[in-house]
XYZ file of C-alpha atoms in Angstrom:
385
model
C 99.769 163.109 90.088
C 97.486 160.472 88.599
C 100.460 157.958 90.235
C 100.221 158.751 93.663
C 95.709 159.741 92.919
C 95.478 156.117 93.097
C 97.542 154.998 95.906
C 95.143 157.444 97.688
C 92.056 155.935 95.727
C 93.386 152.704 96.133
C 94.192 153.201 100.234
C 89.651 154.209 100.620
C 88.679 151.692 98.375
C 89.788 148.930 100.879
C 88.379 150.338 103.514
C 85.340 150.139 101.659
C 85.796 147.327 99.937
C 88.881 145.728 99.837
C 90.909 147.024 97.349
C 90.597 145.228 94.378
C 89.816 147.945 92.549
C 92.571 147.907 88.378
C 92.932 149.869 86.405
C 91.179 149.701 82.842
C 92.767 152.094 80.471
C 91.395 153.543 77.322
C 93.992 151.794 74.583
C 91.628 150.177 71.532
C 94.610 147.994 70.957
C 93.617 144.169 68.532
C 95.260 141.085 68.342
C 96.729 139.858 65.785
C 94.549 136.347 67.498
C 93.693 134.469 69.413
C 95.872 132.804 71.982
C 94.526 130.033 73.987
C 95.689 130.373 76.978
C 98.965 129.797 76.211
C 101.599 130.914 78.775
C 104.305 134.257 78.501
C 107.186 134.309 81.155
C 108.764 137.374 81.613
C 111.853 138.030 83.844
C 112.249 141.944 84.263
C 113.028 145.065 87.432
C 110.986 145.205 90.101
C 108.735 147.852 89.297
C 109.397 148.459 85.856
C 105.780 147.270 84.485
C 102.610 148.436 84.535
C 100.267 145.027 85.257
C 97.006 146.632 85.589
C 98.181 146.690 81.289
C 99.810 143.033 81.391
C 96.413 142.381 82.515
C 94.764 144.008 79.775
C 96.747 142.246 77.703
C 96.226 138.846 79.221
C 91.980 139.346 78.672
C 92.863 140.747 74.653
C 95.202 138.456 73.789
C 93.378 135.459 75.471
C 96.565 134.231 77.014
C 98.463 134.508 81.154
C 101.664 136.517 81.903
C 103.797 135.906 84.355
C 106.453 139.235 85.251
C 108.901 137.236 87.943
C 111.750 139.446 89.009
C 115.502 139.950 89.508
C 118.366 142.400 90.942
C 120.708 143.370 88.630
C 121.662 141.959 85.795
C 124.147 138.883 86.591
C 121.143 137.642 88.185
C 118.975 137.281 85.312
C 121.682 135.942 83.433
C 121.899 133.194 87.090
C 118.134 133.283 86.673
C 118.266 131.706 82.610
C 121.329 129.642 82.639
C 121.045 127.788 86.268
C 116.979 127.622 86.405
C 114.532 125.102 85.571
C 112.160 128.209 83.779
C 111.950 128.304 80.624
C 111.558 132.785 80.434
C 110.023 133.318 76.946
C 111.240 137.999 77.599
C 114.228 138.986 79.295
C 114.348 142.927 80.089
C 118.596 143.279 79.991
C 120.437 146.074 79.884
C 123.179 146.740 76.589
C 126.066 144.984 77.502
C 124.218 142.060 78.665
C 121.864 141.677 75.363
C 125.769 142.374 73.552
C 125.883 138.531 76.639
C 122.835 136.910 75.916
C 124.013 137.936 72.042
C 127.427 136.142 71.978
C 126.153 133.257 73.950
C 123.689 132.552 72.555
C 120.520 133.347 74.332
C 118.418 134.518 72.660
C 117.638 135.096 69.461
C 116.334 137.111 66.332
C 112.922 139.644 66.635
C 110.523 139.117 63.592
C 109.628 142.608 63.055
C 107.561 142.276 60.969
C 105.566 140.966 63.734
C 106.193 144.300 65.619
C 105.070 146.676 63.676
C 104.748 149.011 66.468
C 108.515 149.079 66.255
C 108.193 151.691 64.293
C 107.919 154.477 67.270
C 110.924 154.002 68.657
C 113.471 156.632 69.033
C 115.874 156.256 65.663
C 118.812 158.173 67.851
C 118.562 155.116 70.534
C 118.488 151.885 67.936
C 122.143 151.139 65.783
C 123.880 151.235 69.432
C 126.437 149.348 69.950
C 124.883 145.996 71.628
C 123.106 145.350 69.026
C 124.083 147.097 66.129
C 121.588 145.782 63.462
C 118.374 145.838 65.858
C 118.164 142.789 65.273
C 117.771 140.952 68.502
C 116.253 144.014 71.026
C 113.361 146.463 71.440
C 114.221 149.573 73.531
C 112.077 149.513 76.001
C 113.663 153.228 79.144
C 116.464 154.318 78.296
C 118.388 157.040 80.715
C 121.703 157.914 82.794
C 123.122 156.866 86.395
C 123.815 159.790 88.482
C 123.499 161.506 91.669
C 119.644 161.856 93.490
C 119.982 163.840 96.648
C 117.687 165.406 99.839
C 118.243 169.541 99.588
C 116.806 170.018 102.725
C 119.560 167.303 104.003
C 122.498 168.681 102.128
C 121.724 171.664 104.172
C 122.240 170.946 106.950
C 125.003 168.505 106.173
C 126.736 171.987 105.282
C 127.227 170.960 100.882
C 126.047 172.783 98.077
C 124.573 171.666 95.489
C 126.979 172.493 93.275
C 129.531 170.778 95.360
C 127.512 167.604 93.092
C 128.661 168.838 90.211
C 132.468 165.897 90.892
C 131.743 161.894 91.746
C 134.513 163.913 94.142
C 131.651 164.368 96.370
C 131.302 160.556 97.251
C 134.144 160.888 99.491
C 133.912 164.153 100.878
C 133.380 162.437 104.795
C 130.077 164.942 105.161
C 128.491 162.641 104.094
C 129.203 159.946 106.247
C 125.269 157.314 107.024
C 124.152 159.958 104.399
C 125.312 158.712 101.602
C 123.320 154.943 99.716
C 125.225 153.634 97.247
C 123.762 151.165 94.065
C 123.609 147.780 94.719
C 125.228 147.504 91.176
C 128.519 146.526 90.103
C 128.645 147.738 86.673
C 128.263 151.395 88.320
C 129.125 150.717 90.320
C 132.762 150.776 88.912
C 132.264 153.358 85.975
C 132.164 155.346 89.122
C 135.377 153.974 90.193
C 136.656 154.536 87.218
C 136.183 157.867 86.917
C 137.421 158.406 90.860
C 140.860 156.671 89.544
C 140.935 159.135 86.481
C 137.666 161.012 84.966
C 139.226 160.440 81.990
C 138.847 156.472 81.810
C 136.452 154.134 80.192
C 133.937 152.044 81.585
C 134.762 149.890 78.396
C 138.189 148.603 77.354
C 139.591 150.428 74.816
C 140.657 147.826 72.447
C 141.501 144.389 71.077
C 144.474 143.516 72.236
C 146.376 141.237 75.750
C 147.191 144.308 76.895
C 144.332 146.705 77.100
C 142.202 143.769 79.064
C 145.726 143.335 81.277
C 145.439 147.381 81.560
C 141.439 146.874 82.324
C 142.491 144.597 85.200
C 144.732 146.545 86.780
C 142.057 149.829 86.678
C 140.157 147.624 88.024
C 141.755 147.346 90.638
C 142.587 150.626 91.267
C 138.639 151.792 91.234
C 138.271 148.705 94.145
C 140.497 151.564 96.481
C 138.436 154.492 95.208
C 135.686 152.924 96.332
C 136.995 151.305 99.878
C 137.233 155.332 100.319
C 133.403 155.444 99.756
C 131.660 152.768 101.346
C 133.411 154.689 104.302
C 130.760 157.067 103.724
C 127.706 154.304 103.551
C 127.244 150.415 104.333
C 123.965 150.099 102.831
C 123.816 148.679 99.026
C 119.968 148.996 97.388
C 117.734 148.991 94.459
C 114.191 150.102 94.571
C 114.264 151.204 98.104
C 117.086 153.836 97.840
C 114.890 157.412 95.504
C 111.748 156.234 99.695
C 114.679 157.295 101.206
C 116.527 160.229 99.501
C 113.197 160.963 99.174
C 112.008 160.867 102.625
C 115.021 162.875 103.950
C 116.476 159.032 105.867
C 119.843 160.345 103.644
C 121.382 162.935 101.116
C 122.493 161.152 99.152
C 122.409 158.027 96.750
C 124.269 157.083 93.441
C 120.402 156.546 91.127
C 119.461 156.231 87.585
C 117.420 159.559 86.128
C 114.390 157.704 86.291
C 114.428 156.465 90.055
C 114.407 160.188 90.464
C 111.469 161.279 87.837
C 109.564 158.319 89.341
C 109.979 159.846 93.338
C 109.469 163.359 91.426
C 106.544 162.321 90.694
C 104.677 160.713 93.346
C 105.901 164.195 95.339
C 103.926 166.642 93.580
C 104.873 169.803 95.241
C 107.530 168.738 97.325
C 108.886 167.560 94.722
C 110.733 171.152 94.740
C 113.047 169.267 97.882
C 114.880 166.657 95.151
C 117.556 166.930 92.997
C 119.323 164.600 90.262
C 122.918 165.453 88.969
C 124.940 163.631 86.627
C 128.814 165.353 86.936
C 130.864 166.754 84.853
C 133.361 164.273 84.524
C 130.458 162.298 82.371
C 129.161 159.300 83.462
C 126.398 156.034 81.863
C 123.456 155.960 79.131
C 121.811 152.732 79.937
C 119.920 150.735 77.348
C 117.024 148.168 79.185
C 115.702 146.695 76.256
C 113.023 143.574 75.691
C 115.057 140.690 74.486
C 113.397 137.028 73.640
C 115.449 134.071 74.107
C 116.098 131.403 72.574
C 114.494 128.654 75.416
C 111.124 130.574 74.521
C 108.509 128.321 74.191
C 105.878 131.372 72.737
C 108.137 133.845 70.220
C 105.224 134.338 68.457
C 102.642 135.441 72.308
C 107.088 136.821 72.733
C 107.065 139.533 69.593
C 102.476 140.089 70.281
C 103.215 142.073 73.624
C 106.172 143.542 72.162
C 104.283 145.081 70.001
C 101.239 145.549 72.757
C 104.109 147.517 75.108
C 105.258 149.370 71.888
C 101.743 150.755 71.081
C 101.802 154.666 71.340
C 98.385 154.479 73.967
C 99.606 151.905 76.263
C 103.747 152.882 75.869
C 102.422 156.290 76.698
C 100.208 154.579 79.935
C 104.100 152.307 81.038
C 106.437 155.397 80.842
C 103.745 157.317 83.885
C 103.528 153.916 85.801
C 106.928 153.227 85.206
C 108.582 157.143 85.169
C 111.577 156.473 83.724
C 111.929 158.111 79.670
C 110.398 156.246 77.802
C 112.306 155.198 74.080
C 109.090 155.732 72.765
C 108.395 158.617 70.460
C 104.780 158.337 70.360
C 103.718 157.769 73.630
C 106.675 161.215 74.442
C 104.419 163.291 72.345
C 101.384 162.352 73.914
C 103.109 162.699 77.645
C 103.344 166.523 76.104
C 100.083 166.954 75.934
C 99.805 165.640 79.138
C 99.426 168.638 81.665
C 101.004 166.752 85.217
C 103.975 166.116 82.658
C 104.620 168.740 81.316
C 107.589 169.766 84.183
C 108.872 166.959 84.265
C 109.557 166.082 80.436
C 111.612 169.843 80.231
C 113.954 168.406 83.062
C 117.834 167.368 82.560
C 117.007 163.919 84.389
C 114.229 163.229 81.683
C 116.455 164.037 78.300
C 119.391 165.775 79.274
C 121.112 168.732 76.538
C 123.844 167.708 73.989
C 126.434 168.745 75.901
C 125.804 166.009 78.933
C 125.030 163.380 76.011
C 128.561 163.793 74.195
C 129.791 162.744 78.218
C 128.253 159.242 78.270
C 128.814 156.242 76.972
C 127.301 153.022 76.176
C 128.346 150.063 78.681
C 129.832 147.461 76.532
C 130.279 143.638 77.046
C 134.189 143.387 79.254
C 134.353 138.940 78.197
C 134.914 136.127 80.918
C 137.500 136.935 82.896
C 136.923 140.814 82.785
C 132.928 140.627 84.671
C 134.675 137.396 87.088
C 137.173 140.076 88.320
C 134.700 142.559 87.962
C 132.778 140.387 89.701
C 135.348 139.303 92.751
C 136.196 142.679 93.582
C 132.612 143.949 94.088
C 130.914 140.635 95.957
C 133.960 141.069 98.583
C 133.873 145.108 99.048
C 130.313 144.779 99.298
C 131.058 141.852 102.268
C 133.493 144.960 104.561
C 130.118 146.953 104.156
C 128.647 143.782 106.020
């Protein structure tokens, strides 16, 4: 596969010349102006953008781009509210976008400067976290499910069909073979499903009673997650997918893109990996670009967003990252790529409508419930150390 091939070539190149090789993509993007060496600061997730494309943007627009990373939405919020770095662009998830808007930490995008926004899938626009499409541009999207190693499952005497329910996470056959995702919102979504498959991960209603009931459900979910945690003491993020692929564990909680990325890299060996969304339903997540209120280079930030949504740029970036692109034109280019033909047919890339109906987008819980969930999650994790 292309990404794996690049790694091999880079290793070979290192032996010969120090591996200074840099990909130079065939793109025809033209910047609207020369930015005179201005600096753009981005706070993103790990392994979530092709840095060679970023370098091309720097060359094309005469700008400098600094990309920092974070491991959670909550960590992102902390960095921009207590840190001393004025970031221009963030890549938060849906519910965090809603919170950032409510706290006046992001600003409206001038879409006249982002004409390539036209390529975003229409069914990914107008979501609850930004209903009027004023503050955010979808980047990647997907689901939360279970990634698993088929050979490892067989060794444990577990059938693939048994992973169709979140309750499998409490099965003692998985003890020492389960990896948990280091995300409080995703873990508590699962905890809620273990309490009652019909429980929503969001607050149902705007009454005091609704908030009190949600707080009680956090306590109930914590007890369920304590049972799950007995099967695992590891909360991971980017490395989880590789541990499952290597057979270091049988099952892990993961985003669909984690599965897709490693599936793509494995090539002919990918059939040993599986991904499933349990029948009780799950989360449909969106990671989007937003521009902070403290941005010192808003026009340059909008240029970068336009660049990233150029069809060819979005296509190359989607291959590099491995997640489901929100760019419809890039998706069409992927369909023409023979290396990607098999992946696009996987349910992990774009679930069918019956699965989509069981997916829920996270909403912001408000300060009190956010704090309660955060405290409960930290206490839960502390027991695993």
